[in-house]
Short mmCIF file of C-alpha atoms in Angstrom, two decimals:
data_model
loop_
_atom_site.label_atom_id
_atom_site.label_comp_id
_atom_site.label_asym_id
_atom_site.label_seq_id
_atom_site.Cartn_x
_atom_site.Cartn_y
_atom_site.Cartn_z
CA MET A 1 0.18 0.08 0.06
CA ARG A 2 1.57 3.50 -0.86
CA ARG A 3 1.91 5.98 1.63
CA SER A 4 0.96 8.98 0.70
CA HIS A 5 2.66 12.08 1.81
CA SER A 6 1.34 15.48 1.98
CA PRO A 7 3.31 18.30 0.33
CA ARG A 8 5.57 20.31 2.86
CA MET A 9 4.04 24.02 3.46
CA ARG A 10 7.61 26.27 2.00
CA VAL A 11 8.35 28.76 4.62
CA PRO A 12 9.20 31.97 2.69
CA SER A 13 12.62 33.67 3.65
CA LYS A 14 14.51 36.94 3.03
CA LEU A 15 16.01 35.16 0.10
CA ASP A 16 12.69 34.93 -1.39
CA ALA A 17 11.69 38.45 -0.82
CA ALA A 18 15.26 39.53 -2.73
CA LEU A 19 15.14 37.59 -5.82
CA PRO A 20 13.25 40.21 -7.18
CA VAL A 21 16.03 42.64 -6.68
CA VAL A 22 18.79 39.88 -7.76
CA VAL A 23 17.00 39.36 -11.20
CA LEU A 24 16.73 42.58 -12.02
CA VAL A 25 19.82 43.92 -10.52
CA THR A 26 21.76 40.93 -12.73
CA THR A 27 19.90 40.94 -15.82
CA VAL A 28 20.71 45.15 -15.82
CA SER A 29 24.57 43.82 -14.71
CA VAL A 30 24.17 41.39 -18.29
CA ALA A 31 23.01 43.70 -20.32
CA PHE A 32 25.36 46.92 -19.86
CA THR A 33 28.19 44.04 -19.60
CA THR A 34 27.14 42.65 -23.49
CA ILE A 35 27.10 46.45 -24.56
CA PHE A 36 30.51 47.23 -23.34
CA ILE A 37 31.49 44.31 -24.72
CA LEU A 38 30.60 44.41 -28.43
CA LEU A 39 31.56 48.25 -28.47
CA ALA A 40 35.04 47.18 -27.35
CA ALA A 41 34.83 44.16 -30.04
CA GLY A 42 33.93 47.23 -32.44
CA THR A 43 36.32 49.35 -31.16
CA GLY A 44 38.98 46.63 -31.89
CA ARG A 45 37.86 45.26 -34.80
CA LEU A 46 37.95 48.96 -36.03
CA SER A 47 41.56 49.85 -34.70
CA ALA A 48 42.81 46.11 -36.24
CA SER A 49 41.38 47.58 -39.72
CA ARG A 50 42.95 50.70 -39.46
CA SER A 51 45.96 49.76 -37.78
CA PHE A 52 46.70 46.62 -40.11
CA SER A 53 44.55 46.18 -43.29
CA VAL A 54 45.93 49.96 -44.00
CA GLY A 55 48.41 48.58 -46.77
CA LYS A 56 45.55 46.89 -48.61
CA LEU A 57 44.02 49.78 -49.19
CA ARG A 58 43.30 50.57 -52.70
CA GLU A 59 45.55 52.92 -54.44
CA SER A 60 42.20 55.54 -55.25
CA GLU A 61 41.15 55.11 -51.37
CA ILE A 62 45.14 55.78 -50.43
CA ARG A 63 44.47 59.35 -53.03
CA ALA A 64 41.45 60.08 -51.57
CA LEU A 65 42.69 60.63 -48.38
CA SER A 66 43.31 64.27 -47.42
CA PHE A 67 46.43 63.88 -45.35
CA GLU A 68 45.07 67.06 -43.43
CA ASP A 69 44.58 66.26 -39.47
CA ASP A 70 44.43 62.48 -38.66
CA ASP A 71 43.28 61.60 -41.69
CA VAL A 72 46.45 59.78 -42.43
CA PRO A 73 47.04 56.16 -42.61
CA ILE A 74 48.96 54.73 -40.10
CA PHE A 75 50.83 53.07 -42.25
CA TYR A 76 51.59 54.54 -45.88
CA PRO A 77 52.25 51.74 -48.43
CA MET A 78 53.92 54.33 -50.83
CA LEU A 79 52.31 54.08 -53.76
CA ASP A 80 54.67 56.58 -55.30
CA LEU A 81 56.78 54.03 -58.05
CA PRO A 82 55.92 54.57 -61.77
CA ASP A 83 54.00 50.99 -61.71
CA HIS A 84 51.94 52.25 -58.77
CA THR A 85 52.90 48.91 -57.10
CA ASP A 86 52.29 49.42 -52.92
CA VAL A 87 56.47 48.54 -51.44
CA ASP A 88 54.67 45.77 -49.35
CA GLN A 89 52.63 43.90 -52.37
CA ARG A 90 56.01 43.31 -53.90
CA PRO A 91 58.42 39.80 -52.89
CA LEU A 92 60.30 39.83 -49.89
CA VAL A 93 64.20 40.10 -50.21
CA LYS A 94 67.08 38.16 -48.67
CA LEU A 95 69.54 40.23 -47.42
CA GLY A 96 72.86 39.17 -45.91
CA PHE A 97 73.95 40.85 -43.52
CA GLU A 98 78.10 41.33 -43.05
CA GLU A 99 80.74 43.68 -41.98
CA THR A 100 81.92 46.47 -44.82
CA VAL A 101 84.76 48.81 -45.16
CA HIS A 102 82.04 51.54 -45.54
CA PHE A 103 80.31 53.95 -42.76
CA ASP A 104 83.75 53.86 -40.81
CA TRP A 105 82.67 55.98 -37.70
CA ASP A 106 86.54 57.38 -37.57
CA ASN A 107 85.72 58.72 -41.24
CA SER A 108 84.77 62.28 -42.38
CA THR A 109 84.53 60.85 -45.92
CA SER A 110 81.83 58.35 -44.83
CA THR A 111 79.48 61.04 -44.12
CA ARG A 112 78.41 61.52 -47.93
CA GLU A 113 77.75 57.63 -47.68
CA TYR A 114 75.37 58.18 -45.17
CA PHE A 115 74.02 61.07 -46.78
CA GLN A 116 73.22 58.63 -49.92
CA MET A 117 71.07 56.28 -47.60
CA ILE A 118 68.55 58.82 -47.31
CA PRO A 119 67.16 59.96 -51.08
CA PHE A 120 68.27 64.10 -51.64
CA GLY A 121 69.32 63.83 -47.80
CA SER A 122 65.69 64.52 -46.74
CA VAL A 123 63.69 62.31 -44.41
CA GLY A 124 60.65 63.27 -45.76
CA GLN A 125 57.98 62.62 -47.93
CA ARG A 126 55.01 65.14 -49.30
CA HIS A 127 51.41 63.62 -49.84
CA GLY A 128 47.68 64.92 -50.32
CA GLN A 129 46.72 67.82 -52.29
CA GLN A 130 48.20 70.46 -49.96
CA ASN A 131 51.74 68.13 -50.34
CA ARG A 132 51.56 67.93 -47.07
CA GLY A 133 55.24 67.09 -44.99
CA PHE A 134 56.08 64.01 -43.24
CA ALA A 135 59.04 62.15 -42.33
CA THR A 136 58.95 58.23 -42.93
CA ALA A 137 60.86 55.67 -40.10
CA VAL A 138 62.67 54.37 -41.72
CA PHE A 139 64.81 57.44 -43.32
CA HIS A 140 64.47 58.60 -39.44
CA VAL A 141 66.29 56.02 -38.29
CA GLU A 142 69.08 56.25 -41.05
CA HIS A 143 68.98 60.08 -40.23
CA CYS A 144 69.97 58.85 -36.43
CA TYR A 145 73.04 57.34 -37.76
CA ARG A 146 73.72 59.99 -39.81
CA ILE A 147 73.90 62.35 -36.67
CA PHE A 148 76.15 59.79 -34.96
CA HIS A 149 78.28 59.76 -37.08
CA GLN A 150 78.92 63.52 -37.10
CA VAL A 151 79.05 64.18 -33.29
CA TYR A 152 81.69 60.84 -33.11
CA VAL A 153 84.00 63.08 -36.11
CA SER A 154 83.29 66.53 -34.54
CA ASP A 155 85.53 68.84 -33.06
CA ASP A 156 83.20 70.91 -31.42
CA VAL A 157 81.78 69.55 -28.35
CA ALA A 158 80.09 72.94 -27.57
CA SER A 159 77.73 72.15 -30.69
CA ILE A 160 76.64 68.69 -30.40
CA GLN A 161 72.78 69.09 -29.61
CA TRP A 162 72.41 66.10 -26.83
CA HIS A 163 68.86 66.45 -26.49
CA HIS A 164 68.98 65.60 -30.24
CA ILE A 165 71.28 62.69 -29.28
CA ASN A 166 69.24 61.53 -26.50
CA HIS A 167 65.85 61.76 -28.78
CA CYS A 168 67.53 59.17 -31.37
CA VAL A 169 69.10 57.00 -28.68
CA ASN A 170 65.64 56.66 -27.63
CA TYR A 171 63.72 56.76 -30.76
CA LEU A 172 66.30 53.69 -31.96
CA ARG A 173 65.61 51.97 -28.82
CA GLN A 174 61.52 52.07 -29.49
CA GLN A 175 62.28 51.24 -33.25
CA MET A 176 64.06 47.80 -32.31
CA MET A 177 60.84 47.11 -30.23
CA CYS A 178 58.86 47.28 -33.14
CA THR A 179 60.64 45.53 -35.33
CA ALA A 180 61.57 42.30 -33.09
CA ASP A 181 63.59 40.59 -35.57
CA LEU A 182 63.26 36.87 -34.75
CA THR A 183 66.42 35.84 -37.17
CA PRO A 184 68.53 33.27 -35.08
CA GLU A 185 71.97 34.35 -34.86
CA LEU A 186 74.32 31.44 -34.39
CA GLY A 187 76.72 31.52 -31.32
CA ASP A 188 78.50 34.57 -29.26
CA PHE A 189 78.04 37.75 -31.24
CA MET A 190 80.08 38.72 -28.82
CA ALA A 191 82.97 36.54 -29.33
CA ARG A 192 82.98 36.31 -32.80
CA ASP A 193 85.82 38.23 -34.81
CA PRO A 194 84.18 40.69 -37.23
CA ASP A 195 87.50 40.74 -39.05
CA ALA A 196 87.96 37.35 -39.95
CA GLU A 197 84.00 36.45 -39.87
CA ARG A 198 82.96 38.76 -42.28
CA ALA A 199 78.98 37.30 -43.14
CA GLY A 200 76.12 36.87 -40.68
CA PRO A 201 72.95 35.46 -40.84
CA VAL A 202 70.42 35.98 -43.91
CA ARG A 203 67.78 37.93 -43.38
CA VAL A 204 64.22 38.08 -45.08
CA CYS A 205 62.95 41.77 -45.33
CA ARG A 206 61.51 43.98 -47.15
CA ASP A 207 62.75 45.45 -50.72
CA PHE A 208 65.03 48.41 -49.51
CA GLY A 209 65.28 49.57 -53.08
CA ALA A 210 61.87 49.83 -53.79
CA VAL A 211 61.06 51.71 -50.89
CA TYR A 212 64.43 54.09 -51.18
CA ASP A 213 63.10 54.14 -55.14
CA SER A 214 59.44 55.07 -53.73
CA ALA A 215 60.98 57.92 -51.95
CA ALA A 216 62.68 59.23 -54.34
CA TYR A 217 60.05 59.43 -57.15
CA ASN A 218 57.46 61.02 -54.28
CA TRP A 219 60.59 63.31 -54.17
CA PHE A 220 60.95 64.61 -57.33
CA SER A 221 57.41 64.92 -58.06
CA TRP A 222 57.25 67.54 -54.61
CA LEU A 223 60.41 69.34 -56.57
CA ARG A 224 58.02 69.88 -59.89
CA TYR A 225 55.30 71.23 -57.81
CA ALA A 226 57.71 73.48 -55.92
CA LYS A 227 59.02 74.46 -59.13
CA ALA A 228 55.80 75.23 -61.16
CA HIS A 229 54.55 77.10 -57.77
CA ASN A 230 57.68 79.22 -57.39
CA ILE A 231 58.61 77.42 -54.53
CA THR A 232 62.26 77.84 -53.32
CA SER A 233 62.42 77.51 -49.01
CA ILE A 234 64.42 74.81 -47.63
CA SER A 235 61.75 75.18 -44.66
CA VAL A 236 59.17 74.71 -47.20
CA THR A 237 61.14 72.27 -50.07
CA GLN A 238 62.28 69.69 -46.92
CA VAL A 239 60.95 67.88 -43.62
CA SER A 240 62.56 69.28 -40.32
CA GLU A 241 65.30 66.66 -39.35
CA ALA A 242 64.69 67.92 -35.48
#
């Protein structure tokens, strides 16, 4: 014979009274959290798109930028070559690091060699309808090495702008962090004799020749514009190297 069980009476607790409030607060919290995550994700996608996909912009999109205020790409693909090919669309190249008889620190004749690493001695290019000047990072680095060389061979210590030197040291440190070259280098580089072992590891790099040529074509375009508009001031035709 089955025993009949009468239902037990449930005594309301303080938790029961607070349950609607807990549910409401939880719902609102989840809603705000979801909105925040969506906004953050949207911002992240926008940031990632602007930071990493800008090199894939079509030429027409690049040309449409005003290059005024903040309307500039974070990464400029350098479309100034005659075929308008983005430098980053070109094949990567192998570059063997090796010692050289050029660019001696204690040789004042190396000054010209350092200048030749930068098109026409200028770190800048001109972009947009207003021909706004921009310094290109790779040539900014070379400019800093040129400054170091000038300081090294200079006899006029009083004329050295130490704040400029400090800027360049810090700039190169940050460039190193940005590049983060992961090429493995065999052995202890401090123990290597550079006079006996002239060659180092081969790296895979952007085509610096294409970068240089693109900057040179851009500079020629600016010179033609400056001549056509009777612009002769050096301060206008060159980006400040400060």
